[in-house]
Amino acid sequence: MTAMNRGALLLFVVTSIGWIHHLPGVVLAQENSLPAVVTFTTAEDHKDMLRQLGIQRLRPGYSGNEKDPNHANYDEALANPYPELPALLTCEDGTVVATKAEWLAKRRPEIVELFEKEIVGRIPADTPKVTWNVLDESEGKVGEVLMIETTLEGVVDNSRCPTIDVKIQLKVGRPKGVEKPVPTLMMFSFFGWSRPGATTNRPAFRFPGPTPQEILAKAGWGYAILIPNSIQADNGAGLTRGIIGLTNQGQPRKPEDWGALRAWGWGASRALDYLETNPAFDSKHVGIEGVSRYGKAALVTMAFDERFAAALVASSGEGGAKLHRRHFGEAVENLTGSGEYHWMAGNFLKYGAAEADFGSKNAGDIPVDAHQLIALCAPRPTFISYGIPEKGDAKWLDQQGSYMATVAAQPAYRLFGATTLGVSDDYHTEKMPAVNTGLLDGVLAWRQHDGGHTSGPNLPHFVEWANQRFAATQPEAKP
Ligand code: GCU
């Protein structure tokens, strides 16, 4: 089609829509009364958010390359510039909660509010409905187990903004011929359908041995593989599209709006809605798993949707289980940069500001920290997982800073009478246990495996640990 033809066609379509719209009784989707969907580059969207916040300049992020002059800090002696964490159990009015009832009624909602407002953003109250359609069903051996795999598409109602389509991609697997509903692990997939199968050319993500599906099938579990990018793109340019763009009718975010971590979590919640309708899955025992950016998403999902019964939070680093206040490896200034800010609420950018209408802010000004995100998961079983730098689970992730957050989260678990790591609450002095030494006797668990940037080597440990935790609340066999 020539440019002129295209122009003529467009003019025809536009004028006819306008004309039909004026006919009495014809209600056309309000498409033509909506402003056009905004198309920003990532740099433009990032800049727009800085403008909304009155930020003139951000501090630059650190480099992961130790040869660069602005490389990240890896000196433990300099790693704790803000050694005191925001108090976990002290409410804003100064009272200290001592019971789970007080935690649930008062302190937990305060922490939720701060995370929503400042860190990960708010999910709009009226998110559209999702209709799950089965696209395909097949059976086959996964390892030694005969599994039925169903491919689904979750179509998001887009009547509010018909030019934005969101179709959530999900694949669920269940053992054939099993009468009892099965516990299930939902996994955010890094590499399409194959990610849990770990066929990837990125060596750090690979792990030898059986695939996660094989491990889960053998253990009598089901699985649900979720494609995060089908919910929300993994970049700033995508923020006016996907589920975030759809709810904003194609307009840029406001500072408290949700970022991609929450959007992916929202998608996981909708996938859990589906599992609740399928009696083959034990929807009271669904865990959530993710690695790296999806490890952050898994933790956020678990923290906010209390229906998830367990989490395997793998190699989540900054924005996940790592303390923002730690100056080691990746920093707040990386998360506020244009490559990562879309994971967070716009408001989070304030904490990277060098020059702004409000002066400047840094990690020490963040009103909450990662230990409180972990604490929101209490008392549900939460397993914090890492690998080792030698195999590609980089120091950048700050394993020690994540261990400190896990230690500091323990008091919230204990309010419920839940067992924790079996170490003191002193995050200033507690050091990570040796590699391959799991702290797996409690509801809050930690294990650093000797593999790379993957949850793989910890998955068998997770399954065994989760089975023990779930044992008290097993479902009955179907009559
Ligand atoms: C980068 C980023 C991390 C993130 C990781 C990943 O390294 O800095 O925050 O977790 O990518 O998702 O692989």
PDB file of N, CA, C and O in Angstrom, residues 68-121:
ATOM      1  N   ASP A  68      35.717  -1.096  36.050  1.00  0.00           N
ATOM      2  CA  ASP A  68      35.210   0.259  35.795  1.00  0.00           C
ATOM      3  C   ASP A  68      35.417   1.141  37.025  1.00  0.00           C
ATOM      4  O   ASP A  68      35.283   0.664  38.155  1.00  0.00           O
ATOM      5  N   PRO A  69      35.714   2.438  36.790  1.00  0.00           N
ATOM      6  CA  PRO A  69      35.940   3.336  37.933  1.00  0.00           C
ATOM      7  C   PRO A  69      34.708   3.450  38.834  1.00  0.00           C
ATOM      8  O   PRO A  69      34.839   3.641  40.047  1.00  0.00           O
ATOM      9  N   ASN A  70      33.524   3.346  38.242  1.00  0.00           N
ATOM     10  CA  ASN A  70      32.295   3.486  39.054  1.00  0.00           C
ATOM     11  C   ASN A  70      31.715   2.119  39.423  1.00  0.00           C
ATOM     12  O   ASN A  70      30.509   1.939  39.484  1.00  0.00           O
ATOM     13  N   HIS A  71      32.607   1.134  39.630  1.00  0.00           N
ATOM     14  CA  HIS A  71      32.113  -0.214  39.905  1.00  0.00           C
ATOM     15  C   HIS A  71      31.430  -0.284  41.278  1.00  0.00           C
ATOM     16  O   HIS A  71      31.697   0.522  42.181  1.00  0.00           O
ATOM     17  N   ALA A  72      30.589  -1.275  41.421  1.00  0.00           N
ATOM     18  CA  ALA A  72      29.852  -1.472  42.675  1.00  0.00           C
ATOM     19  C   ALA A  72      30.816  -1.795  43.808  1.00  0.00           C
ATOM     20  O   ALA A  72      31.914  -2.319  43.576  1.00  0.00           O
ATOM     21  N   ASN A  73      30.399  -1.502  45.016  1.00  0.00           N
ATOM     22  CA  ASN A  73      31.236  -1.815  46.176  1.00  0.00           C
ATOM     23  C   ASN A  73      31.177  -3.306  46.507  1.00  0.00           C
ATOM     24  O   ASN A  73      30.104  -3.912  46.538  1.00  0.00           O
ATOM     25  N   TYR A  74      32.357  -3.885  46.730  1.00  0.00           N
ATOM     26  CA  TYR A  74      32.398  -5.270  47.197  1.00  0.00           C
ATOM     27  C   TYR A  74      33.237  -5.400  48.463  1.00  0.00           C
ATOM     28  O   TYR A  74      33.745  -6.464  48.781  1.00  0.00           O
ATOM     29  N   ASP A  75      33.388  -4.279  49.161  1.00  0.00           N
ATOM     30  CA  ASP A  75      34.151  -4.288  50.406  1.00  0.00           C
ATOM     31  C   ASP A  75      33.161  -4.346  51.564  1.00  0.00           C
ATOM     32  O   ASP A  75      32.407  -3.407  51.808  1.00  0.00           O
ATOM     33  N   GLU A  76      33.163  -5.477  52.251  1.00  0.00           N
ATOM     34  CA  GLU A  76      32.213  -5.702  53.354  1.00  0.00           C
ATOM     35  C   GLU A  76      32.322  -4.591  54.418  1.00  0.00           C
ATOM     36  O   GLU A  76      31.321  -4.215  55.036  1.00  0.00           O
ATOM     37  N   ALA A  77      33.526  -4.017  54.568  1.00  0.00           N
ATOM     38  CA  ALA A  77      33.718  -2.972  55.594  1.00  0.00           C
ATOM     39  C   ALA A  77      32.928  -1.705  55.262  1.00  0.00           C
ATOM     40  O   ALA A  77      32.640  -0.896  56.144  1.00  0.00           O
ATOM     41  N   LEU A  78      32.582  -1.530  53.981  1.00  0.00           N
ATOM     42  CA  LEU A  78      31.854  -0.313  53.568  1.00  0.00           C
ATOM     43  C   LEU A  78      30.385  -0.608  53.259  1.00  0.00           C
ATOM     44  O   LEU A  78      29.661   0.256  52.767  1.00  0.00           O
ATOM     45  N   ALA A  79      29.965  -1.823  53.536  1.00  0.00           N
ATOM     46  CA  ALA A  79      28.678  -2.283  53.000  1.00  0.00           C
ATOM     47  C   ALA A  79      27.445  -1.842  53.795  1.00  0.00           C
ATOM     48  O   ALA A  79      26.322  -2.004  53.314  1.00  0.00           O
ATOM     49  N   ASN A  80      27.655  -1.316  54.984  1.00  0.00           N
ATOM     50  CA  ASN A  80      26.477  -0.991  55.807  1.00  0.00           C
ATOM     51  C   ASN A  80      26.451   0.478  56.244  1.00  0.00           C
ATOM     52  O   ASN A  80      26.512   0.786  57.435  1.00  0.00           O
ATOM     53  N   PRO A  81      26.309   1.401  55.278  1.00  0.00           N
ATOM     54  CA  PRO A  81      26.318   2.826  55.635  1.00  0.00           C
ATOM     55  C   PRO A  81      25.087   3.235  56.449  1.00  0.00           C
ATOM     56  O   PRO A  81      25.126   4.241  57.155  1.00  0.00           O
ATOM     57  N   TYR A  82      24.019   2.473  56.360  1.00  0.00           N
ATOM     58  CA  TYR A  82      22.791   2.743  57.152  1.00  0.00           C
ATOM     59  C   TYR A  82      22.492   1.482  57.947  1.00  0.00           C
ATOM     60  O   TYR A  82      21.625   0.689  57.571  1.00  0.00           O
ATOM     61  N   PRO A  83      23.235   1.281  59.027  1.00  0.00           N
ATOM     62  CA  PRO A  83      23.193  -0.036  59.689  1.00  0.00           C
ATOM     63  C   PRO A  83      21.858  -0.368  60.351  1.00  0.00           C
ATOM     64  O   PRO A  83      21.552  -1.531  60.525  1.00  0.00           O
ATOM     65  N   GLU A  84      21.073   0.649  60.706  1.00  0.00           N
ATOM     66  CA  GLU A  84      19.810   0.341  61.389  1.00  0.00           C
ATOM     67  C   GLU A  84      18.666   0.224  60.381  1.00  0.00           C
ATOM     68  O   GLU A  84      18.425   1.142  59.602  1.00  0.00           O
ATOM     69  N   LEU A  85      17.972  -0.869  60.430  1.00  0.00           N
ATOM     70  CA  LEU A  85      16.832  -1.071  59.527  1.00  0.00           C
ATOM     71  C   LEU A  85      15.575  -0.450  60.123  1.00  0.00           C
ATOM     72  O   LEU A  85      15.451  -0.345  61.343  1.00  0.00           O
ATOM     73  N   PRO A  86      14.619  -0.060  59.266  1.00  0.00           N
ATOM     74  CA  PRO A  86      13.336   0.401  59.793  1.00  0.00           C
ATOM     75  C   PRO A  86      12.741  -0.685  60.706  1.00  0.00           C
ATOM     76  O   PRO A  86      12.834  -1.873  60.400  1.00  0.00           O
ATOM     77  N   ALA A  87      12.180  -0.243  61.814  1.00  0.00           N
ATOM     78  CA  ALA A  87      11.704  -1.203  62.815  1.00  0.00           C
ATOM     79  C   ALA A  87      10.574  -2.048  62.252  1.00  0.00           C
ATOM     80  O   ALA A  87       9.642  -1.538  61.644  1.00  0.00           O
ATOM     81  N   LEU A  88      10.697  -3.356  62.495  1.00  0.00           N
ATOM     82  CA  LEU A  88       9.711  -4.276  61.936  1.00  0.00           C
ATOM     83  C   LEU A  88       8.396  -4.242  62.714  1.00  0.00           C
ATOM     84  O   LEU A  88       7.317  -4.203  62.110  1.00  0.00           O
ATOM     85  N   LEU A  89       8.501  -4.249  64.014  1.00  0.00           N
ATOM     86  CA  LEU A  89       7.288  -4.427  64.826  1.00  0.00           C
ATOM     87  C   LEU A  89       6.797  -3.133  65.466  1.00  0.00           C
ATOM     88  O   LEU A  89       5.796  -3.136  66.178  1.00  0.00           O
ATOM     89  N   THR A  90       7.505  -2.013  65.225  1.00  0.00           N
ATOM     90  CA  THR A  90       7.089  -0.748  65.834  1.00  0.00           C
ATOM     91  C   THR A  90       6.176   0.021  64.875  1.00  0.00           C
ATOM     92  O   THR A  90       6.571   0.339  63.753  1.00  0.00           O
ATOM     93  N   CYS A  91       4.981   0.316  65.335  1.00  0.00           N
ATOM     94  CA  CYS A  91       4.003   1.015  64.486  1.00  0.00           C
ATOM     95  C   CYS A  91       4.368   2.492  64.361  1.00  0.00           C
ATOM     96  O   CYS A  91       5.193   3.013  65.110  1.00  0.00           O
ATOM     97  N   GLU A  92       3.719   3.141  63.415  1.00  0.00           N
ATOM     98  CA  GLU A  92       4.025   4.553  63.181  1.00  0.00           C
ATOM     99  C   GLU A  92       3.720   5.415  64.409  1.00  0.00           C
ATOM    100  O   GLU A  92       4.336   6.462  64.601  1.00  0.00           O
ATOM    101  N   ASP A  93       2.787   4.985  65.255  1.00  0.00           N
ATOM    102  CA  ASP A  93       2.498   5.758  66.477  1.00  0.00           C
ATOM    103  C   ASP A  93       3.396   5.352  67.646  1.00  0.00           C
ATOM    104  O   ASP A  93       3.183   5.765  68.783  1.00  0.00           O
ATOM    105  N   GLY A  94       4.385   4.523  67.376  1.00  0.00           N
ATOM    106  CA  GLY A  94       5.364   4.175  68.401  1.00  0.00           C
ATOM    107  C   GLY A  94       5.037   2.915  69.203  1.00  0.00           C
ATOM    108  O   GLY A  94       5.892   2.403  69.921  1.00  0.00           O
ATOM    109  N   THR A  95       3.813   2.407  69.075  1.00  0.00           N
ATOM    110  CA  THR A  95       3.496   1.180  69.815  1.00  0.00           C
ATOM    111  C   THR A  95       4.181  -0.017  69.160  1.00  0.00           C
ATOM    112  O   THR A  95       4.399  -0.036  67.943  1.00  0.00           O
ATOM    113  N   VAL A  96       4.525  -0.987  69.977  1.00  0.00           N
ATOM    114  CA  VAL A  96       5.215  -2.176  69.470  1.00  0.00           C
ATOM    115  C   VAL A  96       4.235  -3.346  69.471  1.00  0.00           C
ATOM    116  O   VAL A  96       3.618  -3.636  70.499  1.00  0.00           O
ATOM    117  N   VAL A  97       4.079  -3.997  68.332  1.00  0.00           N
ATOM    118  CA  VAL A  97       3.125  -5.109  68.294  1.00  0.00           C
ATOM    119  C   VAL A  97       3.758  -6.349  68.915  1.00  0.00           C
ATOM    120  O   VAL A  97       4.942  -6.626  68.732  1.00  0.00           O
ATOM    121  N   ALA A  98       2.927  -7.088  69.657  1.00  0.00           N
ATOM    122  CA  ALA A  98       3.433  -8.265  70.354  1.00  0.00           C
ATOM    123  C   ALA A  98       2.613  -9.504  70.021  1.00  0.00           C
ATOM    124  O   ALA A  98       2.967 -10.605  70.435  1.00  0.00           O
ATOM    125  N   THR A  99       1.535  -9.331  69.277  1.00  0.00           N
ATOM    126  CA  THR A  99       0.703 -10.489  68.941  1.00  0.00           C
ATOM    127  C   THR A  99       0.427 -10.504  67.443  1.00  0.00           C
ATOM    128  O   THR A  99       0.515  -9.466  66.772  1.00  0.00           O
ATOM    129  N   LYS A 100       0.034 -11.684  66.957  1.00  0.00           N
ATOM    130  CA  LYS A 100      -0.265 -11.756  65.524  1.00  0.00           C
ATOM    131  C   LYS A 100      -1.504 -10.919  65.195  1.00  0.00           C
ATOM    132  O   LYS A 100      -1.600 -10.344  64.116  1.00  0.00           O
ATOM    133  N   ALA A 101      -2.423 -10.823  66.151  1.00  0.00           N
ATOM    134  CA  ALA A 101      -3.636 -10.021  65.905  1.00  0.00           C
ATOM    135  C   ALA A 101      -3.265  -8.552  65.695  1.00  0.00           C
ATOM    136  O   ALA A 101      -3.766  -7.901  64.777  1.00  0.00           O
ATOM    137  N   GLU A 102      -2.349  -8.047  66.524  1.00  0.00           N
ATOM    138  CA  GLU A 102      -1.918  -6.645  66.364  1.00  0.00           C
ATOM    139  C   GLU A 102      -1.141  -6.456  65.052  1.00  0.00           C
ATOM    140  O   GLU A 102      -1.265  -5.445  64.378  1.00  0.00           O
ATOM    141  N   TRP A 103      -0.323  -7.443  64.766  1.00  0.00           N
ATOM    142  CA  TRP A 103       0.439  -7.385  63.503  1.00  0.00           C
ATOM    143  C   TRP A 103      -0.525  -7.296  62.321  1.00  0.00           C
ATOM    144  O   TRP A 103      -0.383  -6.448  61.446  1.00  0.00           O
ATOM    145  N   LEU A 104      -1.510  -8.190  62.307  1.00  0.00           N
ATOM    146  CA  LEU A 104      -2.433  -8.253  61.166  1.00  0.00           C
ATOM    147  C   LEU A 104      -3.324  -7.013  61.084  1.00  0.00           C
ATOM    148  O   LEU A 104      -3.614  -6.520  60.002  1.00  0.00           O
ATOM    149  N   ALA A 105      -3.733  -6.519  62.259  1.00  0.00           N
ATOM    150  CA  ALA A 105      -4.674  -5.401  62.249  1.00  0.00           C
ATOM    151  C   ALA A 105      -3.971  -4.064  62.036  1.00  0.00           C
ATOM    152  O   ALA A 105      -4.546  -3.141  61.453  1.00  0.00           O
ATOM    153  N   LYS A 106      -2.730  -3.966  62.493  1.00  0.00           N
ATOM    154  CA  LYS A 106      -2.126  -2.627  62.519  1.00  0.00           C
ATOM    155  C   LYS A 106      -0.803  -2.517  61.754  1.00  0.00           C
ATOM    156  O   LYS A 106      -0.670  -1.710  60.835  1.00  0.00           O
ATOM    157  N   ARG A 107       0.180  -3.316  62.150  1.00  0.00           N
ATOM    158  CA  ARG A 107       1.512  -3.115  61.579  1.00  0.00           C
ATOM    159  C   ARG A 107       1.602  -3.598  60.135  1.00  0.00           C
ATOM    160  O   ARG A 107       2.173  -2.921  59.276  1.00  0.00           O
ATOM    161  N   ARG A 108       1.039  -4.772  59.855  1.00  0.00           N
ATOM    162  CA  ARG A 108       1.120  -5.276  58.491  1.00  0.00           C
ATOM    163  C   ARG A 108       0.495  -4.290  57.489  1.00  0.00           C
ATOM    164  O   ARG A 108       1.117  -3.966  56.470  1.00  0.00           O
ATOM    165  N   PRO A 109      -0.714  -3.773  57.767  1.00  0.00           N
ATOM    166  CA  PRO A 109      -1.288  -2.798  56.822  1.00  0.00           C
ATOM    167  C   PRO A 109      -0.421  -1.542  56.634  1.00  0.00           C
ATOM    168  O   PRO A 109      -0.366  -0.998  55.535  1.00  0.00           O
ATOM    169  N   GLU A 110       0.269  -1.117  57.688  1.00  0.00           N
ATOM    170  CA  GLU A 110       1.160   0.050  57.535  1.00  0.00           C
ATOM    171  C   GLU A 110       2.298  -0.262  56.558  1.00  0.00           C
ATOM    172  O   GLU A 110       2.655   0.560  55.709  1.00  0.00           O
ATOM    173  N   ILE A 111       2.856  -1.464  56.695  1.00  0.00           N
ATOM    174  CA  ILE A 111       3.979  -1.854  55.821  1.00  0.00           C
ATOM    175  C   ILE A 111       3.485  -2.029  54.378  1.00  0.00           C
ATOM    176  O   ILE A 111       4.128  -1.594  53.421  1.00  0.00           O
ATOM    177  N   VAL A 112       2.314  -2.646  54.245  1.00  0.00           N
ATOM    178  CA  VAL A 112       1.718  -2.805  52.908  1.00  0.00           C
ATOM    179  C   VAL A 112       1.556  -1.439  52.247  1.00  0.00           C
ATOM    180  O   VAL A 112       1.929  -1.226  51.086  1.00  0.00           O
ATOM    181  N   GLU A 113       1.020  -0.489  53.004  1.00  0.00           N
ATOM    182  CA  GLU A 113       0.780   0.850  52.460  1.00  0.00           C
ATOM    183  C   GLU A 113       2.084   1.494  51.978  1.00  0.00           C
ATOM    184  O   GLU A 113       2.148   2.066  50.886  1.00  0.00           O
ATOM    185  N   LEU A 114       3.147   1.366  52.771  1.00  0.00           N
ATOM    186  CA  LEU A 114       4.422   1.982  52.371  1.00  0.00           C
ATOM    187  C   LEU A 114       5.008   1.307  51.130  1.00  0.00           C
ATOM    188  O   LEU A 114       5.523   1.976  50.234  1.00  0.00           O
ATOM    189  N   PHE A 115       4.931  -0.013  51.083  1.00  0.00           N
ATOM    190  CA  PHE A 115       5.429  -0.693  49.880  1.00  0.00           C
ATOM    191  C   PHE A 115       4.625  -0.295  48.655  1.00  0.00           C
ATOM    192  O   PHE A 115       5.175  -0.112  47.574  1.00  0.00           O
ATOM    193  N   GLU A 116       3.313  -0.159  48.818  1.00  0.00           N
ATOM    194  CA  GLU A 116       2.496   0.202  47.654  1.00  0.00           C
ATOM    195  C   GLU A 116       2.777   1.632  47.214  1.00  0.00           C
ATOM    196  O   GLU A 116       2.927   1.915  46.033  1.00  0.00           O
ATOM    197  N   LYS A 117       2.862   2.522  48.165  1.00  0.00           N
ATOM    198  CA  LYS A 117       3.015   3.939  47.823  1.00  0.00           C
ATOM    199  C   LYS A 117       4.410   4.240  47.282  1.00  0.00           C
ATOM    200  O   LYS A 117       4.558   4.950  46.292  1.00  0.00           O
ATOM    201  N   GLU A 118       5.425   3.679  47.925  1.00  0.00           N
ATOM    202  CA  GLU A 118       6.792   4.117  47.647  1.00  0.00           C
ATOM    203  C   GLU A 118       7.626   3.145  46.820  1.00  0.00           C
ATOM    204  O   GLU A 118       8.581   3.562  46.187  1.00  0.00           O
ATOM    205  N   ILE A 119       7.316   1.864  46.878  1.00  0.00           N
ATOM    206  CA  ILE A 119       8.280   0.885  46.342  1.00  0.00           C
ATOM    207  C   ILE A 119       7.779   0.181  45.071  1.00  0.00           C
ATOM    208  O   ILE A 119       8.409   0.266  44.032  1.00  0.00           O
ATOM    209  N   VAL A 120       6.676  -0.526  45.190  1.00  0.00           N
ATOM    210  CA  VAL A 120       6.246  -1.340  44.044  1.00  0.00           C
ATOM    211  C   VAL A 120       4.971  -0.845  43.383  1.00  0.00           C
ATOM    212  O   VAL A 120       4.599  -1.312  42.307  1.00  0.00           O
ATOM    213  N   GLY A 121       4.285   0.096  43.995  1.00  0.00           N
ATOM    214  CA  GLY A 121       3.107   0.694  43.372  1.00  0.00           C
ATOM    215  C   GLY A 121       1.812  -0.031  43.721  1.00  0.00           C
ATOM    216  O   GLY A 121       1.822  -1.122  44.307  1.00  0.00           O
TER     217      GLY A 121
END
